[in-house]
Coordinates of C-alpha atoms in Angstrom, one line a residue:
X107 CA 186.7 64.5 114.1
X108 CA 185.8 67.2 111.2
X109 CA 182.2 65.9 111.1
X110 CA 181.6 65.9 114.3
X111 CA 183.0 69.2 115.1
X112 CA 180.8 70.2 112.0
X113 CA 177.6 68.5 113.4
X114 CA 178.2 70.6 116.7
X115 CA 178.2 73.8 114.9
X116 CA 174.9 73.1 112.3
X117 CA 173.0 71.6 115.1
X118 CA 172.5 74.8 116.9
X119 CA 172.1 77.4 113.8
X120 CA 169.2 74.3 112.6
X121 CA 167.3 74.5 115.7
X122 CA 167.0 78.1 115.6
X123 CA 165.7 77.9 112.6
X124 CA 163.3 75.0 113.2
X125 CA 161.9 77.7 115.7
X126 CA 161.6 80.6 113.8
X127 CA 158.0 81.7 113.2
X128 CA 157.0 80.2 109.4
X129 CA 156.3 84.0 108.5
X130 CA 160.1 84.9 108.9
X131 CA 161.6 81.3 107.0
X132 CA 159.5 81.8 103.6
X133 CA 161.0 84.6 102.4
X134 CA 160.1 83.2 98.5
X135 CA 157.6 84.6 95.9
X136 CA 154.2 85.3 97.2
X137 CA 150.7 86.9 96.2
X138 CA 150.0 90.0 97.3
X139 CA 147.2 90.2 99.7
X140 CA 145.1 93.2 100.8
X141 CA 145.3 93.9 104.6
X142 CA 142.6 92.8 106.5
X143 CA 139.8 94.8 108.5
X144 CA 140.2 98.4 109.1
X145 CA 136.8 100.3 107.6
X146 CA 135.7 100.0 104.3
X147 CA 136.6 102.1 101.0
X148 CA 133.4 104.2 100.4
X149 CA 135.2 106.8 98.1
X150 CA 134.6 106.4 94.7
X151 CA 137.7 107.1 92.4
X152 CA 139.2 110.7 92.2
X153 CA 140.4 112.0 88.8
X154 CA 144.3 112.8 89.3
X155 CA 145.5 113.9 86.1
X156 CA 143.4 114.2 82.1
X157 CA 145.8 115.2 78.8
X158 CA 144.1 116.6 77.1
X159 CA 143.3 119.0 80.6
X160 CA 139.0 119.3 80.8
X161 CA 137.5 122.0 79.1
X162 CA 140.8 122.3 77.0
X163 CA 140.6 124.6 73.3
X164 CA 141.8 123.8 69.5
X165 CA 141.2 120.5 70.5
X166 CA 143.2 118.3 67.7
X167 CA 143.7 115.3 68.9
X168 CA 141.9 111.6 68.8
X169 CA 142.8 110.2 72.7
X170 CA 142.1 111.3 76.2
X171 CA 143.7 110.4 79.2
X172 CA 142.6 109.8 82.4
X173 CA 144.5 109.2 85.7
X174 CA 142.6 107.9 88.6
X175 CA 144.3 107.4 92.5
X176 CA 143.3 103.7 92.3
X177 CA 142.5 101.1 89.7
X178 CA 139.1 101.5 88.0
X179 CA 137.3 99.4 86.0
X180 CA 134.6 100.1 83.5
X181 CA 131.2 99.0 83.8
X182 CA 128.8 99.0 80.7
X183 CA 130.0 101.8 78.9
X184 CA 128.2 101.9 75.6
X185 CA 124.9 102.3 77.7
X186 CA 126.5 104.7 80.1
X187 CA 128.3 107.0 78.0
X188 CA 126.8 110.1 76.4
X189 CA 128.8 112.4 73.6
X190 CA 127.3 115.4 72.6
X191 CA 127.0 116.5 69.7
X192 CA 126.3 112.4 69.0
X193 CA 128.8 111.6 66.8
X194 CA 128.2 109.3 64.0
X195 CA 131.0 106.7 66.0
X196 CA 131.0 106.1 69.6
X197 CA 134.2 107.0 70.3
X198 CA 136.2 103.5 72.2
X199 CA 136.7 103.6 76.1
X200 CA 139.5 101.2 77.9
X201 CA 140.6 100.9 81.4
X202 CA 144.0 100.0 82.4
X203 CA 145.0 99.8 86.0
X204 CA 144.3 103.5 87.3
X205 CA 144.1 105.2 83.4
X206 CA 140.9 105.2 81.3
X207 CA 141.8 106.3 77.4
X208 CA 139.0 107.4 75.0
X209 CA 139.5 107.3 71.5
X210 CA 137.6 109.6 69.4
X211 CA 136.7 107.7 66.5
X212 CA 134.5 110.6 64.5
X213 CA 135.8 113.3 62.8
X214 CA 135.5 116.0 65.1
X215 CA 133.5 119.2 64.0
X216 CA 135.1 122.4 64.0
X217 CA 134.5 125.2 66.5
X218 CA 132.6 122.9 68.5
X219 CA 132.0 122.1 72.5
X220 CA 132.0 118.4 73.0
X221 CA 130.8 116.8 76.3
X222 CA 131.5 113.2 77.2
X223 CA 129.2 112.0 80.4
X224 CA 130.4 108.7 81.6
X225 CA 127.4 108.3 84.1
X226 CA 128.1 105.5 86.2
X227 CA 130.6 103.7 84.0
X228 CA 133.7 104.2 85.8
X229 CA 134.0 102.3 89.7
X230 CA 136.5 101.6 91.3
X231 CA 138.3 97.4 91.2
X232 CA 138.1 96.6 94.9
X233 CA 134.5 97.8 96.1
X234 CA 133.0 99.1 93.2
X235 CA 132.5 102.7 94.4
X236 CA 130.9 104.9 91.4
X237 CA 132.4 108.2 89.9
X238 CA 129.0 109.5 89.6
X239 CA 127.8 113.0 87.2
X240 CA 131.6 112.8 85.9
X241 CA 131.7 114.7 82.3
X242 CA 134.6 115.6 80.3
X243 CA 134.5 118.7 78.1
X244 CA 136.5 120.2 75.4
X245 CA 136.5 122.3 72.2
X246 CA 137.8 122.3 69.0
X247 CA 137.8 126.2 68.4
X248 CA 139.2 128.7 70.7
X249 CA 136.0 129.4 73.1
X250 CA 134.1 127.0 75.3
X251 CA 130.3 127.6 74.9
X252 CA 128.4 128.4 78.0
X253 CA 124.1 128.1 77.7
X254 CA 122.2 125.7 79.3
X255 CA 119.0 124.7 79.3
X256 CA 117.2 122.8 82.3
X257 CA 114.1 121.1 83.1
X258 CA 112.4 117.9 84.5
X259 CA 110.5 115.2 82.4
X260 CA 107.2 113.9 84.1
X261 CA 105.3 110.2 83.4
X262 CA 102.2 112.1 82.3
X263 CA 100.1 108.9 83.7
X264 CA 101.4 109.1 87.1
X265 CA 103.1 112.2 88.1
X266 CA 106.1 109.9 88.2
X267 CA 109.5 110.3 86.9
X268 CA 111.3 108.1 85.3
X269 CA 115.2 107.9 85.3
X270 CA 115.6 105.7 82.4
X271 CA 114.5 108.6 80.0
X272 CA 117.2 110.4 78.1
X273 CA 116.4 114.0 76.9
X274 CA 117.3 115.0 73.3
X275 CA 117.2 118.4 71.0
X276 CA 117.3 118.7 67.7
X277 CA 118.2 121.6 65.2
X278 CA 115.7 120.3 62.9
X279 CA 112.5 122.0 62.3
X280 CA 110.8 118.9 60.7
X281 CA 108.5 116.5 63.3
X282 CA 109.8 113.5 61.3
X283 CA 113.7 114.1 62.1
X284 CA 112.7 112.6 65.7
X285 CA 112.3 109.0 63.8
X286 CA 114.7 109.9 60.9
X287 CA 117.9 111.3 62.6
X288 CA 119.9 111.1 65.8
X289 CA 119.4 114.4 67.8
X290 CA 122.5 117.1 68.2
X291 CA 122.5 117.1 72.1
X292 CA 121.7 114.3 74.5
X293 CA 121.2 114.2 78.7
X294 CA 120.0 111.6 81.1
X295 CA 117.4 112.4 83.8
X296 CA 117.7 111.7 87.4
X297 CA 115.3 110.0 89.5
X298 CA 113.8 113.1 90.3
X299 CA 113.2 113.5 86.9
X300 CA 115.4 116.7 86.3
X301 CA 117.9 117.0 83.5
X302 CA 120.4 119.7 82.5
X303 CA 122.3 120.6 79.0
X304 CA 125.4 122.5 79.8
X305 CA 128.1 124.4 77.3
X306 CA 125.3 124.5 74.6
X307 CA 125.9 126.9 71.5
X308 CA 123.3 129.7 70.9
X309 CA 120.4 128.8 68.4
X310 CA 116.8 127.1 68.5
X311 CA 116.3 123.8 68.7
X312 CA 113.5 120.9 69.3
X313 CA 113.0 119.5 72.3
X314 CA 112.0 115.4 73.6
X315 CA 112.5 113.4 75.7
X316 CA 112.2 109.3 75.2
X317 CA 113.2 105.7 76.6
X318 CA 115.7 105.0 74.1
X319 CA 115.8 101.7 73.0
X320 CA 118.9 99.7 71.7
X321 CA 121.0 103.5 72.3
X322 CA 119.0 104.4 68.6
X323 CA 118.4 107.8 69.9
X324 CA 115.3 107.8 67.8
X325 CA 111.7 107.3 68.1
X326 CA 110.7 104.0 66.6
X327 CA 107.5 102.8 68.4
X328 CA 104.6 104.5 69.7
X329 CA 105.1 101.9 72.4
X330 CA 108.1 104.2 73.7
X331 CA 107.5 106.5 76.3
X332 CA 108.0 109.8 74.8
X333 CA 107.2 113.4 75.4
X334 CA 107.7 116.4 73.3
X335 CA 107.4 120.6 73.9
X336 CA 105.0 122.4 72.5
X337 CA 107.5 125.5 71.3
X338 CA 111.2 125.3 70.2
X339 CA 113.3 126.1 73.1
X340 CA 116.8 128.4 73.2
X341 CA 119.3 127.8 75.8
X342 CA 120.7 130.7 77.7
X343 CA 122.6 131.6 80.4
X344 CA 120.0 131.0 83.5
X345 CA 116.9 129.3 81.6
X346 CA 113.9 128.7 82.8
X347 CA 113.1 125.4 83.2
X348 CA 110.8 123.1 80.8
X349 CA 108.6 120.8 82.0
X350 CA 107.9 117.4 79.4
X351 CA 105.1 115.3 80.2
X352 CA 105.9 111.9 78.8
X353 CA 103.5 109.1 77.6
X354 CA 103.0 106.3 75.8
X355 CA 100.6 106.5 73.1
X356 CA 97.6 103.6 73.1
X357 CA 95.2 101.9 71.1
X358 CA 92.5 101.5 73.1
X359 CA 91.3 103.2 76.6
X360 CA 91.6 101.6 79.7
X361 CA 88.0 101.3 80.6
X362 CA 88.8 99.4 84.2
X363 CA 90.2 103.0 84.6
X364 CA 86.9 105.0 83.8
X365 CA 85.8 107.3 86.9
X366 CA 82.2 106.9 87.8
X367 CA 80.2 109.2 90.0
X368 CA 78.5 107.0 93.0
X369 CA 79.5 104.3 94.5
X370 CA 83.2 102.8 93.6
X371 CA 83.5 101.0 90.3
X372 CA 83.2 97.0 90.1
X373 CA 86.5 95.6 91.1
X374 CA 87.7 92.9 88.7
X375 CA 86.3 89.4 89.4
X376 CA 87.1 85.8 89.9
X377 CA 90.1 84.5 87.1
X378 CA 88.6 82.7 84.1
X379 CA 89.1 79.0 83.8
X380 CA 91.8 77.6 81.6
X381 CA 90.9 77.8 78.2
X382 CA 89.9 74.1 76.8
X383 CA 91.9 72.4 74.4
X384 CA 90.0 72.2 70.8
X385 CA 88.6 68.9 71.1
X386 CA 87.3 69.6 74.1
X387 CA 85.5 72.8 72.3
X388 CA 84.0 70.7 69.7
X389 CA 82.6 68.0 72.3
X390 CA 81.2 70.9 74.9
X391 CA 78.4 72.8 73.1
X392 CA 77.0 74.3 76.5
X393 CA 76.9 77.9 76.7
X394 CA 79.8 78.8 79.7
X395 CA 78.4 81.3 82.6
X396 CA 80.3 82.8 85.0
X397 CA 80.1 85.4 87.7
X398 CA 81.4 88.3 89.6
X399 CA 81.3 86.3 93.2
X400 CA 84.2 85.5 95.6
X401 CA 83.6 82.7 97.7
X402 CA 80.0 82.5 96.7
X403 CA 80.2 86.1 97.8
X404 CA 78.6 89.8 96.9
X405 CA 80.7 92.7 96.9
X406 CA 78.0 95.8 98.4
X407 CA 80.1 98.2 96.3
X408 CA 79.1 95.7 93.0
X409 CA 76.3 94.8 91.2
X410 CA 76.2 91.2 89.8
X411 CA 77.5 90.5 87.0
X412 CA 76.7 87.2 84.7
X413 CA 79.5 87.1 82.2
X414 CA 79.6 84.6 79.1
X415 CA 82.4 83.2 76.5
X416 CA 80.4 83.9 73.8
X417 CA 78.3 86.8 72.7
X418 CA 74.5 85.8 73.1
X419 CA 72.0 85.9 70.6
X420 CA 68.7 85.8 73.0
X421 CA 68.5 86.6 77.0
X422 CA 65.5 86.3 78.1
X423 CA 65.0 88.1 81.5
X424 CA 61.5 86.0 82.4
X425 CA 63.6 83.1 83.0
X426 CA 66.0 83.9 85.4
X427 CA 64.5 84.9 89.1
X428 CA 66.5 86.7 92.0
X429 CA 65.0 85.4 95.7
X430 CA 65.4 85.2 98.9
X431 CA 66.7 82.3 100.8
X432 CA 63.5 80.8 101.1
X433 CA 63.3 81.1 97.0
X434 CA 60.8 83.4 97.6
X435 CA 60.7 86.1 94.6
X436 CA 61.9 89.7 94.5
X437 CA 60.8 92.5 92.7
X438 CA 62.4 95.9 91.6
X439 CA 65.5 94.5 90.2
X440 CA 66.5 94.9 86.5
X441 CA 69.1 93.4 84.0
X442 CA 71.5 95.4 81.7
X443 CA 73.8 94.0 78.2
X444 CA 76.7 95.5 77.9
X445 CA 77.8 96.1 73.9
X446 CA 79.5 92.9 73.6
X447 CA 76.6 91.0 74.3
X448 CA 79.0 88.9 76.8
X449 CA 77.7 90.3 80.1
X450 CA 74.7 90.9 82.0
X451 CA 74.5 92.9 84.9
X452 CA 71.5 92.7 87.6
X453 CA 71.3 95.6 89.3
X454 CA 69.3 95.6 92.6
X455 CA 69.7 97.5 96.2
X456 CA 71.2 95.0 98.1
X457 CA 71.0 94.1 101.9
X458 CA 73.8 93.5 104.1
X459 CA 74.7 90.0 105.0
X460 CA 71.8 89.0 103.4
X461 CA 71.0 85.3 101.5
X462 CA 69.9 85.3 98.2
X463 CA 69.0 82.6 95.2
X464 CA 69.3 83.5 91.6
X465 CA 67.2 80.8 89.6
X466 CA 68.6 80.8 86.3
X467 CA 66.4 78.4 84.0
X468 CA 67.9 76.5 81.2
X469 CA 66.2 78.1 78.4
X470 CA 67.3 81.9 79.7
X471 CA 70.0 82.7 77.0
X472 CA 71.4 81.5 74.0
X473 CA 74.6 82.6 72.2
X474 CA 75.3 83.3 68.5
X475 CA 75.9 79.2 68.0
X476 CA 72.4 78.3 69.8
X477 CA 74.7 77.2 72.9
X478 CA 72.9 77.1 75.9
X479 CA 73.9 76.4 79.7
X480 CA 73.8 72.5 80.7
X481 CA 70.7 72.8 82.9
X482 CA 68.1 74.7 85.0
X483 CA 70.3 75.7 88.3
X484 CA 70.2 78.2 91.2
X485 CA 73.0 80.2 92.5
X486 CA 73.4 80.9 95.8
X487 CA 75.0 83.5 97.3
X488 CA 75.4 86.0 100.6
X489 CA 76.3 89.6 100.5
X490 CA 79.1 91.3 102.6
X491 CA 78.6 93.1 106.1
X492 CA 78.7 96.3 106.0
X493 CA 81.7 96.1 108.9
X494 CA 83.7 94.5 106.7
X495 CA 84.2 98.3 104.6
X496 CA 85.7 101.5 105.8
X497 CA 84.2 105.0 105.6
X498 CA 86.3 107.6 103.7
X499 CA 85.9 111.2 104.2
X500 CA 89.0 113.2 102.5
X501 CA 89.0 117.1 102.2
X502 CA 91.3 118.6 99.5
X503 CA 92.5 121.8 99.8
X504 CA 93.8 124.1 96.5
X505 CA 91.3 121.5 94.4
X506 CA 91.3 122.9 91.1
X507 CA 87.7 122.7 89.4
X508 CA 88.5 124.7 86.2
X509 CA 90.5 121.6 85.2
X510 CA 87.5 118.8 86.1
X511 CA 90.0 117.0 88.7
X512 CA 89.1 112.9 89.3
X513 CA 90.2 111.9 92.5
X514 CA 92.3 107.8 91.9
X515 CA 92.3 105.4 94.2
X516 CA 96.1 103.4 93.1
X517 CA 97.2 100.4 94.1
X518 CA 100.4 98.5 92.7
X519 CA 100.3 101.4 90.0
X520 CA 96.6 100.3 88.9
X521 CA 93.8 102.8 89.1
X522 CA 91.2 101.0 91.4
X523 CA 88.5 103.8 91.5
X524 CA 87.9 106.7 90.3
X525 CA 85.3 109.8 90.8
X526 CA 85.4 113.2 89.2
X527 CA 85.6 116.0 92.2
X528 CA 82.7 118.3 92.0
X529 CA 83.5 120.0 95.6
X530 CA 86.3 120.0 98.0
X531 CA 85.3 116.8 99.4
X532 CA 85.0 112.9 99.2
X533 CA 82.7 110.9 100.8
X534 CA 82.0 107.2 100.8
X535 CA 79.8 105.7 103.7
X536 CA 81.7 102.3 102.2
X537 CA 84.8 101.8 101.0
X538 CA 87.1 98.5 100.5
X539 CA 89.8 98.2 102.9
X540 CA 93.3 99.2 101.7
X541 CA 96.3 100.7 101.3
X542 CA 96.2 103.3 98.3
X543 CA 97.7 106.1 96.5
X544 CA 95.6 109.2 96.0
X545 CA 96.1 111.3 92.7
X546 CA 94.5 113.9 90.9
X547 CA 93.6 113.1 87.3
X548 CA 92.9 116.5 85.3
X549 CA 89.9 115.1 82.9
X550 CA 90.5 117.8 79.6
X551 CA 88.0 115.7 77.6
X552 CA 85.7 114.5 80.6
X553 CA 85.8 111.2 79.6
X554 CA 86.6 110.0 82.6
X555 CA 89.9 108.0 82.0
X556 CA 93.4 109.4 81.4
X557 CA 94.4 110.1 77.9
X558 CA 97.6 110.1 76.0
X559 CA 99.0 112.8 73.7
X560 CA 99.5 112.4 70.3
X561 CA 102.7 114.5 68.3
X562 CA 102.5 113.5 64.3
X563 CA 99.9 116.3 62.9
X564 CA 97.9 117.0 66.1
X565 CA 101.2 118.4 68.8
X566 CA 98.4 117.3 71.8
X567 CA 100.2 116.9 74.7
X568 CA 98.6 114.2 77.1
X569 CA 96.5 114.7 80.4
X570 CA 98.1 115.4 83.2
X571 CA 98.3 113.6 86.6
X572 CA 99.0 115.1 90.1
X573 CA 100.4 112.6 92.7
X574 CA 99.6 113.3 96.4
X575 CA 102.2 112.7 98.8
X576 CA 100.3 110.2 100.9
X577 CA 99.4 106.9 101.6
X578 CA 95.5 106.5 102.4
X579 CA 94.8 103.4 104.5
X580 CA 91.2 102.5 104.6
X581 CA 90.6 100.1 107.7
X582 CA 87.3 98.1 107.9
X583 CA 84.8 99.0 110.1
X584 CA 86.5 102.3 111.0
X585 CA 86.1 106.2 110.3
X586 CA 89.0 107.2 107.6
X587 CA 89.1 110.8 108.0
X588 CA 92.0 113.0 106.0
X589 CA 92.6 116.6 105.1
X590 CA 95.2 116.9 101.8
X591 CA 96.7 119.9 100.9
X592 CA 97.3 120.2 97.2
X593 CA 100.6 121.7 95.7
X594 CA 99.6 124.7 93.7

């Protein structure tokens, strides 16, 4: 009788619990889960609380607090952080939660202003939103120094900036102390190339900017992009800006780059064949030819070019005949050897969509190892319609002659053509089709090519390039007429 008035009474309460929702019965340990939907966290972390507070005097301690309103995390801080004055010893940053803790590890310098730029180190855990242009300042004697000094650091080559640059002065009055020592003040540079030194101490000081490599701080390879000004500079209370034009030094000119008056420049030709493997050098004694053609084709902006593997000891220009496609010969056509004695160039006024033959006889050239080419053979070819190229006429405005401007042709950041500006305007009854950036080389030397500086003994700073805000799209068979207004 007891059990079964007991089984009347549980059977109830256990149905109502076999129908409670499973939400309400496991009321045990469980993860914590972020709510779903609602709109996404774009705020980056806000600073709540710092001991010591920023800009704080007779500083004397070795930690720093900060207190964030969500967790953060830290995201490669060595590159990210900048101390100035660089200490000897990075000081140690940790995150915790919502608190990131430096710890000075240097012995601090007295009556100093210290700045500690965390650039884009510290996001936040859940959507990494950066705390970006977030610098911590304090001083370890009873005032907070106040000058700045501004500017913007320019790729000399390209009228480009570059944000991976970090700007650096120096106290030192010696050139070498660039290679030798870390600098006293560091700052980054934006992608607009601008950079700013704030709560600077009064004085003169030596002035670069460089890609730092390894966080050296120092100039250890003329490989570097690196940029220098020409006079000490003194920070102050509303500077005027510097401008460094950067640059990396070279060994040899770029002399695909060179501008030439006329027509455009030869564009690069075909790709070389693979290099054969030595046995196959030892067995093939023929002297290897190539040439400038695509698709057995003449560029009408090119002459053509014969180019060799070896430097010749003979060319003999009686045994190689330019005809027409009925091997008739031609006359008033010449040949050229450049210095390297690896290219001939045949230089002849070329008609449009024309056949030609070139008869090149076996016994025409001979290189330094009495290789010659494997037989007599003719090369046939056809030049390009003149449809197939676009006409450019560009008018620059605020052109400045006094600084013999070259107008470049850019594409994928390489100089296609190039042709110093003696008048406002450009004209090309041909030009290859494209999509190109125009700038404004100013030629110093006249040499035709863009050249570096060069700061050891000489202080030269290096030529400068003006970008043009435009695209120039050269469509075939079409009239490409632009004006361009230059910024003065």
């Amino acid at each position: 009788m007891k059990y079964a008035s007991l089984l009347k009474i549980v059977s109830p309460f256990l149905l109502i619990i076999l129908l409670l929702p499973p939400t309400l019965v496991q009321t045990g340990c469980a993860n914590i889960v972020p709510p779903m939907g609602g709109p996404r966290d774009s705020l980056p972390p806000r600073l709540v609380s710092v001991n010591p507070r920023d800009s704080a005097r007779n500083f004397t301690g070795k930690k720093i607090v900060l207190e964030f309103d969500e967790f953060v995390q830290l995201d490669n801080i060595q590159e990210n952080l900048l101390v100035s004055p660089v200490p000897k010893i990075n000081p140690t940053v940790d995150s915790k939660l919502r608190t990131v803790t430096v710890t000075v590890k240097d012995t601090l310098q007295p009556n100093t202003t210290y700045s500690i730029d965390f650039g884009k180190a510290i996001k936040d855990i859940n959507e990494g939103n950066v705390l970006k242009n977030f610098t911590y300042r304090f001083s370890t004697g009873n005032t907070l120094d106040s000058l700045e000094l501004t500017g913007k650091v320019v790729v000399a080559e390209t009228g480009k900036a570059d944000s991976t640059l970090i700007v650096m002065l120096h106290p030192s009055t010696d050139d070498s102390a660039v290679i030798k020592e870390k600098p006293r003040y560091v700052a980054r540079v934006d992608k607009e190339g601008n950079f700013a030194f704030s709560n600077l101490p009064s004085g003169s000081f030596a002035l670069f900017a460089l890609k730092d490599e390894g966080g050296q701080r120092r100039y250890l390879s003329n490989k570097q992009l690196f940029a220098f000004a020409d006079e000490r500079v003194t920070p102050a209370i509303s500077p005027k800006p510097v401008t460094l034009y950067a640059y990396t030094e070279k060994e040899e000119a770029d002399t695909a780059k060179k501008a030439k008056p006329g027509a455009p420049p030869a564009k690069p030709g075909a790709a070389q064949p693979a290099k054969p493997s030595k046995k196959e050098e030892k067995k093939d004694t023929r002297l290897r030819l190539e040439t400038n053609l695509s698709n057995n084709e003449l560029d009408l902006l090119n002459q053509l070019e014969l180019r060799f593997t070896t430097p010749l000891k003979k060319f003999d220009s009686t045994k190689i005949i330019l005809a027409n496609e009925k091997n008739e010969p031609l006359s008033n056509y010449h040949f050229t050897t450049d210095t390297s004695n690896k290219k001939v160039t045949l230089s002849y006024s070329w008609i449009e969509n024309t056949a030609y033959n070139l008869i090149v006889d076996k016994e025409f050239a001979e290189d330094t190892a009495g290789n010659k080419i494997a037989r007599t053979d003719t090369l046939s070819f056809r030049t390009k319609k003149q449809s197939e190229y676009g006409m450019v006429r560009l008018r620059l405005i605020n052109l400045d002659f006094t600084k013999n401007p070259v107008l470049q042709f850019v594409q994928n950041d390489a100089v296609k053509f190039a042709y110093p500006m003696k008048g406002k305007e450009f004209y090309a009854k041909l030009f290859t089709p494209g999509e190109y950036d125009l700038r404004i080389l100013y030629d110093e030397n006249k040499n035709g090519i863009w050249d570096p500086g060069a700061f050891f003994n000489k202080h030269r700073q290096p030529e400068k390039v003006l970008p043009i805000n435009r695209k120039l799209t050269v469509k075939a068979n079409w009239d490409n007429i632009v004006d361009i207004t230059l910024q003065k």
